mmCIF file of C-alpha atoms in Angstrom:
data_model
loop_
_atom_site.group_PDB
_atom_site.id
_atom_site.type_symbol
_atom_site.label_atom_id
_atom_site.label_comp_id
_atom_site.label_asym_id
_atom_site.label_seq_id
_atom_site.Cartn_x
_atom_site.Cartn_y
_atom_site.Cartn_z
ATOM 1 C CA UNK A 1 -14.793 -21.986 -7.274
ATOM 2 C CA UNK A 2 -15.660 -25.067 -5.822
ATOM 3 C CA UNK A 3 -15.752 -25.511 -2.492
ATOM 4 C CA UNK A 4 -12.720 -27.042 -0.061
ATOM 5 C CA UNK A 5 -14.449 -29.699 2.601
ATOM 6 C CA UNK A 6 -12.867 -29.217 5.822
ATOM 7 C CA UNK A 7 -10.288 -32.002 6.334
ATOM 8 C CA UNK A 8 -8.754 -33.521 9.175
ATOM 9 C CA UNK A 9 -4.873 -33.772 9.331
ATOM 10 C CA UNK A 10 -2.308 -34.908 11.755
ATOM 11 C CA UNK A 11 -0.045 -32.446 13.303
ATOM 12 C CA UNK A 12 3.684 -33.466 14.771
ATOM 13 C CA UNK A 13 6.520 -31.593 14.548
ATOM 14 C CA UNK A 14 9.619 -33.933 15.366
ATOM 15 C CA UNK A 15 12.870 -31.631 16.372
ATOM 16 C CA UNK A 16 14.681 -34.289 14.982
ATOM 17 C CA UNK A 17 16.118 -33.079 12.053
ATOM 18 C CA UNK A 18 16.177 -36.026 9.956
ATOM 19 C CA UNK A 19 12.129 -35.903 10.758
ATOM 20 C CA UNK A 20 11.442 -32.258 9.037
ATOM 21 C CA UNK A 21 10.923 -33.172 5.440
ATOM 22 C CA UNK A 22 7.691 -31.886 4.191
ATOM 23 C CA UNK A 23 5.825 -35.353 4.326
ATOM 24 C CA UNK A 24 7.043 -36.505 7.425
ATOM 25 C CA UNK A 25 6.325 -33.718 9.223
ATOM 26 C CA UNK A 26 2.353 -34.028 8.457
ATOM 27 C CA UNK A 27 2.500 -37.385 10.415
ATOM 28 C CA UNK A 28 1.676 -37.591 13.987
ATOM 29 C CA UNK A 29 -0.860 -38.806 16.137
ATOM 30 C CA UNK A 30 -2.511 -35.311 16.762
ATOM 31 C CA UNK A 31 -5.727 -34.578 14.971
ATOM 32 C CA UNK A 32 -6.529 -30.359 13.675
ATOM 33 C CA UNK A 33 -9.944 -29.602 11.611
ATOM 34 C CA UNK A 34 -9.298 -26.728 9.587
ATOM 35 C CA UNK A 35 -11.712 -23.883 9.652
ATOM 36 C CA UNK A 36 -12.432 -21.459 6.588
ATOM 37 C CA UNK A 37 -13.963 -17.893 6.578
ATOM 38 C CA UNK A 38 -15.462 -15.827 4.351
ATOM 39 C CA UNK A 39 -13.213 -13.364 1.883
ATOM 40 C CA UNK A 40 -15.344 -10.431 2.084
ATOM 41 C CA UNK A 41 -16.052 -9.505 -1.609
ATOM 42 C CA UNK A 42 -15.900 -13.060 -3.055
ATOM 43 C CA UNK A 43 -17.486 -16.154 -3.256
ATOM 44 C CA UNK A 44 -14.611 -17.939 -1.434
ATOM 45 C CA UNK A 45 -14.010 -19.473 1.666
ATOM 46 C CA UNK A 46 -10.391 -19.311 3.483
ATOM 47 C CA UNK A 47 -8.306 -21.647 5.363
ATOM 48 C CA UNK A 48 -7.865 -19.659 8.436
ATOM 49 C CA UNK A 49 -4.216 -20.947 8.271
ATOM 50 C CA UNK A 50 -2.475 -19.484 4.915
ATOM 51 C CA UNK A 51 0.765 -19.897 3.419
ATOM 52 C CA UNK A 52 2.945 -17.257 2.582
ATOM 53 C CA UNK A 53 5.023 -18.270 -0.274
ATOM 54 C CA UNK A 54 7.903 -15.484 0.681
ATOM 55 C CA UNK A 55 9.239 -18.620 2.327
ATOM 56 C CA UNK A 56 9.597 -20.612 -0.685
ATOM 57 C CA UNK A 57 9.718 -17.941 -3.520
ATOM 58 C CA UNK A 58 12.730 -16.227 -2.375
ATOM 59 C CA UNK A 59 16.113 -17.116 -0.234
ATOM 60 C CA UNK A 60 15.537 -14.261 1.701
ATOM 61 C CA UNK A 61 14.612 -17.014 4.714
ATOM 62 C CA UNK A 62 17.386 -18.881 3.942
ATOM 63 C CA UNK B 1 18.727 -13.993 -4.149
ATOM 64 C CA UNK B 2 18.476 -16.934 -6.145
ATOM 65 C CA UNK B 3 16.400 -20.253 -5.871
ATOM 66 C CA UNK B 4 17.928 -23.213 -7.080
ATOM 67 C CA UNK B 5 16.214 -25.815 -9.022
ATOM 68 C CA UNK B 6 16.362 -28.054 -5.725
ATOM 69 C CA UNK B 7 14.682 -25.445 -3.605
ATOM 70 C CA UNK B 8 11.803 -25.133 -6.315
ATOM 71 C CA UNK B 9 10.943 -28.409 -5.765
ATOM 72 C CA UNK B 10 10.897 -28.202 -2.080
ATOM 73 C CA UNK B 11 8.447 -25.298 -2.339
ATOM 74 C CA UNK B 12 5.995 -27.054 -4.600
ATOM 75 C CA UNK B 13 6.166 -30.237 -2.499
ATOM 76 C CA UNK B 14 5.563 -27.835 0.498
ATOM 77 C CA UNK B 15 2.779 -25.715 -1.420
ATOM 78 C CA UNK B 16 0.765 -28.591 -2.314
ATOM 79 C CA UNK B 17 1.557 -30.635 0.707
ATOM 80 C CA UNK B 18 -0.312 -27.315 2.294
ATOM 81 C CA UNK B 19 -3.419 -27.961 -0.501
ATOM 82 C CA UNK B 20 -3.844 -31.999 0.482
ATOM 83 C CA UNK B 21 -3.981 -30.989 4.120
ATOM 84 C CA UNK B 22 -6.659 -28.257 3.537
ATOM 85 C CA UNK B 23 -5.125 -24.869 3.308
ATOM 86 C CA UNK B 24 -6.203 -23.388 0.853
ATOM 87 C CA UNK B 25 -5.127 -19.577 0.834
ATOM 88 C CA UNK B 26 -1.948 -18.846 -0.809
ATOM 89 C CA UNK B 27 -0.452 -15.448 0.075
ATOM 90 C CA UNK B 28 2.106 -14.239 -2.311
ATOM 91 C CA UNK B 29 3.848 -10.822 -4.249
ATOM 92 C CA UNK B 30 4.926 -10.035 -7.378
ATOM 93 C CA UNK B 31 8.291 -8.969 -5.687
ATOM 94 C CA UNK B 32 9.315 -12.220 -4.053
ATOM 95 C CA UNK B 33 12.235 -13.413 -5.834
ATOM 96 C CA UNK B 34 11.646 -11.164 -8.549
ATOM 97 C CA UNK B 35 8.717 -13.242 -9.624
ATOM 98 C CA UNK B 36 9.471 -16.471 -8.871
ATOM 99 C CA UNK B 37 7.080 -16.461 -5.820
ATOM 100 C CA UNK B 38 4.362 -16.332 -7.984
ATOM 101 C CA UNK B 39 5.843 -18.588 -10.657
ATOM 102 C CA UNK B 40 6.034 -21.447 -8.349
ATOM 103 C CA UNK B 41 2.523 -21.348 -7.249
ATOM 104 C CA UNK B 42 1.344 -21.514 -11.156
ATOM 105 C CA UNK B 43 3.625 -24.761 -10.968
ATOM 106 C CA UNK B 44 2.922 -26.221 -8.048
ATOM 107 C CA UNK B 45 -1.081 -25.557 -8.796
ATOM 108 C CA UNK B 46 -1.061 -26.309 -12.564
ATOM 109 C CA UNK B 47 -4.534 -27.868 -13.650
ATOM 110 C CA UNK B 48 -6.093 -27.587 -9.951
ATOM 111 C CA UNK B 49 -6.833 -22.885 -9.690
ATOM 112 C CA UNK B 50 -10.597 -23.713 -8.807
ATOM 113 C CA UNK B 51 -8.980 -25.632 -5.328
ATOM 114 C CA UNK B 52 -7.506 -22.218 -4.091
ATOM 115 C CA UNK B 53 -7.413 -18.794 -3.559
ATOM 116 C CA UNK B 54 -4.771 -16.484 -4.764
ATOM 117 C CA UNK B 55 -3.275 -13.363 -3.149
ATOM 118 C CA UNK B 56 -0.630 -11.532 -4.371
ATOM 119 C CA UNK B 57 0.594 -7.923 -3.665
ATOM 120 C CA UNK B 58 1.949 -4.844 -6.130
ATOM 121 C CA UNK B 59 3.788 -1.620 -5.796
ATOM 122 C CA UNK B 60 7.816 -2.365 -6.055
ATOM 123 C CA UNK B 61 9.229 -1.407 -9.318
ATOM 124 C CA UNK B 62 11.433 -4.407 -9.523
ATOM 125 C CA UNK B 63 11.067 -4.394 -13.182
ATOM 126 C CA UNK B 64 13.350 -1.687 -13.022
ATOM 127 C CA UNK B 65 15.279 -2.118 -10.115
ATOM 128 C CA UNK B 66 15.755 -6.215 -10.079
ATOM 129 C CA UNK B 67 18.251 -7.992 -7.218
ATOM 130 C CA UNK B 68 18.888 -7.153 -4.279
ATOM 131 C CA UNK B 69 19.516 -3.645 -3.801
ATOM 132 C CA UNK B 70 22.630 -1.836 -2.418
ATOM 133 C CA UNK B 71 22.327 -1.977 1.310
ATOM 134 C CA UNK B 72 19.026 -4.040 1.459
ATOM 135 C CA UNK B 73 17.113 -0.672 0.909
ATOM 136 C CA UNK B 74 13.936 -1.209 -0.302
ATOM 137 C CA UNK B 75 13.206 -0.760 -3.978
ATOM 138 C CA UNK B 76 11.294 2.182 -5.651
ATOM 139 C CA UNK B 77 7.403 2.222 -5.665
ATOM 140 C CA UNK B 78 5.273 3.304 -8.548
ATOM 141 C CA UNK B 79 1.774 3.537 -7.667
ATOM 142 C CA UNK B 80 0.680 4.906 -11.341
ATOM 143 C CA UNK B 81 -2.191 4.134 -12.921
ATOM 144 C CA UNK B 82 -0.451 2.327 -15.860
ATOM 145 C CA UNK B 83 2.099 0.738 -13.346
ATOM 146 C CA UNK B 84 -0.398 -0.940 -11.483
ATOM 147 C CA UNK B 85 -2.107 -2.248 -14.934
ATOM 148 C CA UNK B 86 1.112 -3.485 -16.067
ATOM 149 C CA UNK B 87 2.071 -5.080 -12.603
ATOM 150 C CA UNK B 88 -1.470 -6.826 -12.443
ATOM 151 C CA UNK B 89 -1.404 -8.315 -16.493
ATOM 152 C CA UNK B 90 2.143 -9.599 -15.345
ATOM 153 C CA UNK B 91 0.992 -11.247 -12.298
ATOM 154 C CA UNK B 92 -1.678 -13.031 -14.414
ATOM 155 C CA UNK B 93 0.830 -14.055 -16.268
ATOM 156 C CA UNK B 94 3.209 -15.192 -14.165
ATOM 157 C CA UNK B 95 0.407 -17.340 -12.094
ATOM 158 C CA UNK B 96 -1.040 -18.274 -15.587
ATOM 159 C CA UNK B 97 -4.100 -17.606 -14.259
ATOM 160 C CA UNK B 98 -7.515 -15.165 -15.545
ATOM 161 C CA UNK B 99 -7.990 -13.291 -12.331
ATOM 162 C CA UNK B 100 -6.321 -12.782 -9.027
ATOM 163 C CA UNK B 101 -8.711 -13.200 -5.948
ATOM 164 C CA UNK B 102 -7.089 -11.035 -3.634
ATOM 165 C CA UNK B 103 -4.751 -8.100 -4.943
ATOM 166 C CA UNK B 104 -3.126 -6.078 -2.215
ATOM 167 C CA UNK B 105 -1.144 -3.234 -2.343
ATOM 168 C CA UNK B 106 2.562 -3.977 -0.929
ATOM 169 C CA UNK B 107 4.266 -1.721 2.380
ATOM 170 C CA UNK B 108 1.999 1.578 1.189
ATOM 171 C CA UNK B 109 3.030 4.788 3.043
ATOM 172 C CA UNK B 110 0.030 6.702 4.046
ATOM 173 C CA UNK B 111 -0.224 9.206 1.073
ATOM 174 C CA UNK B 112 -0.718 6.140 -1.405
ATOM 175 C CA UNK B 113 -3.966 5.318 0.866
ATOM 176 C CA UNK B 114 -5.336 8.609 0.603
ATOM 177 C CA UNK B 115 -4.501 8.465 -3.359
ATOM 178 C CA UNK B 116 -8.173 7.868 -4.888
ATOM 179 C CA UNK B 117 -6.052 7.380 -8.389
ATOM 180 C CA UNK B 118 -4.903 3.744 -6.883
ATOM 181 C CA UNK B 119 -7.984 2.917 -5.660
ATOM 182 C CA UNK B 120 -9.979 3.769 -8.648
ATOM 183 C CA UNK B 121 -7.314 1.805 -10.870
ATOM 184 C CA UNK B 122 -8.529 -1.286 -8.666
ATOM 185 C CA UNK B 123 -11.801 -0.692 -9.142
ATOM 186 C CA UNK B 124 -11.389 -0.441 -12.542
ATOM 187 C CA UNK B 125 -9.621 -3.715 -12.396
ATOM 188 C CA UNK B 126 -12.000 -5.848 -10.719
ATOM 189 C CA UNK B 127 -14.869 -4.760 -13.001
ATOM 190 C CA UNK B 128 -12.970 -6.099 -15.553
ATOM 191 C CA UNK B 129 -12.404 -9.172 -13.895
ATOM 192 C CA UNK B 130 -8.931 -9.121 -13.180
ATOM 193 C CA UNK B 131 -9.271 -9.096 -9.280
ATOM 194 C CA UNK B 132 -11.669 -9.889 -7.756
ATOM 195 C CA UNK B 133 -11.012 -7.766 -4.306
ATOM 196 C CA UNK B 134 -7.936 -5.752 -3.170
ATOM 197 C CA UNK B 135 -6.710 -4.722 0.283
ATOM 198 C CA UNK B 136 -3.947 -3.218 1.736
ATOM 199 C CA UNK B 137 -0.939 -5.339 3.261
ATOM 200 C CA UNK B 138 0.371 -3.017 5.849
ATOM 201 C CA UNK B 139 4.382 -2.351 6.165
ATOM 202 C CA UNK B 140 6.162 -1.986 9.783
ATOM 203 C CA UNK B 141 6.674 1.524 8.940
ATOM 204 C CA UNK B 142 3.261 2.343 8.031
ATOM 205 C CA UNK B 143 2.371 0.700 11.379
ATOM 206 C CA UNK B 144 5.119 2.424 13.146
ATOM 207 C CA UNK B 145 4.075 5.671 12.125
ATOM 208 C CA UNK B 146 0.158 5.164 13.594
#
């Protein structure tokens, strides 16, 4: 697996409503480094943030 | 519990919205939407599996017991050997993927982690390739009852 270079992203979350689409909600003026870990047992490294797709797999959320 | 071709979008927008901004672990199960969970990751990833890392869970029968069930109760498990071989070879499918890099069992009770017959199964899975490590993704009432 190749590797995943740490990026840098900007963070805002506007409670405007019209503001939360996905792309619009990356954009702000705050700046977060992700950080990866190890998976024991692999030869991967992890975002420490994940995504659990329950959120967009089912309407359970909804 | 359906998702519409609208809301499919959304979630691969989202999941590789996720990817460009560097996360890179995707936690799914085979029992989200009856599938679909893991569907949408194969399509929102299509042509880029080496960029992330794929866990996905096993243990609800919804092959048999699809849809919501009556009352919201939670569906059957089948922890059998051949159950958890099927459940695994359609996950790979489903993701349209080789191997799966983190395969966890889904809401065990305690006597499924003391049953060596799962665990060996898994083991017997990742030397073939087909995981590459497996956990355990604890359920409230597991947790509850420590």
């Amino acid at each position: 697996m190749s590797q995943v270079s740490p990026v840098t992203t900007g963070v805002a979350f506007s409670a405007r409503r019209e503001a939360r689409t996905p792309d619009k909600m990356w954009a702000g003026k705050s700046q977060i480094t992700m950080k990866y870990r190890a998976l024991k047992g692999t030869s991967h490294n992890v975002s420490e943030v994940g995504f659990g797709v329950w959120t967009v797999g089912t309407k359970m959320w909804a | 519990m359906g998702v519409s071709d609208e809301d499919y979008d959304t979630g691969v927008r989202l999941l590789r919205l996720a990817l460009d901004h560097g996360i890179n672990f995707f936690d799914t199960a085979d029992v989200y939407g009856d599938g679909k969970g893991e569907v949408v990751l194969a399509q929102a990833f299509d042509g880029r599996r080496d960029e992330i890392v794929i866990a996905t869970k096993f243990g609800y029968d919804f092959y048999n017991h699809p849809g919501v069930q009556p009352g919201q109760r939670e569906r059957p498990h089948n922890w059998s050997p051949d159950f958890i071989r099927q459940a695994c070879e359609r996950s790979l499918q489903r993701l349209k993927t080789d191997r799966i890099d983190f395969y966890q069992l889904h809401n065990p009770r305690l006597e499924t982690i003391r049953n060596d017959d799962v665990f060996d199964t898994l083991q017997e899975l990742r030397e073939a390739g087909k995981i590459l490590t497996f956990g355990v993704a604890l359920g409230r009432r597991l947790i509850v009852a420590r």
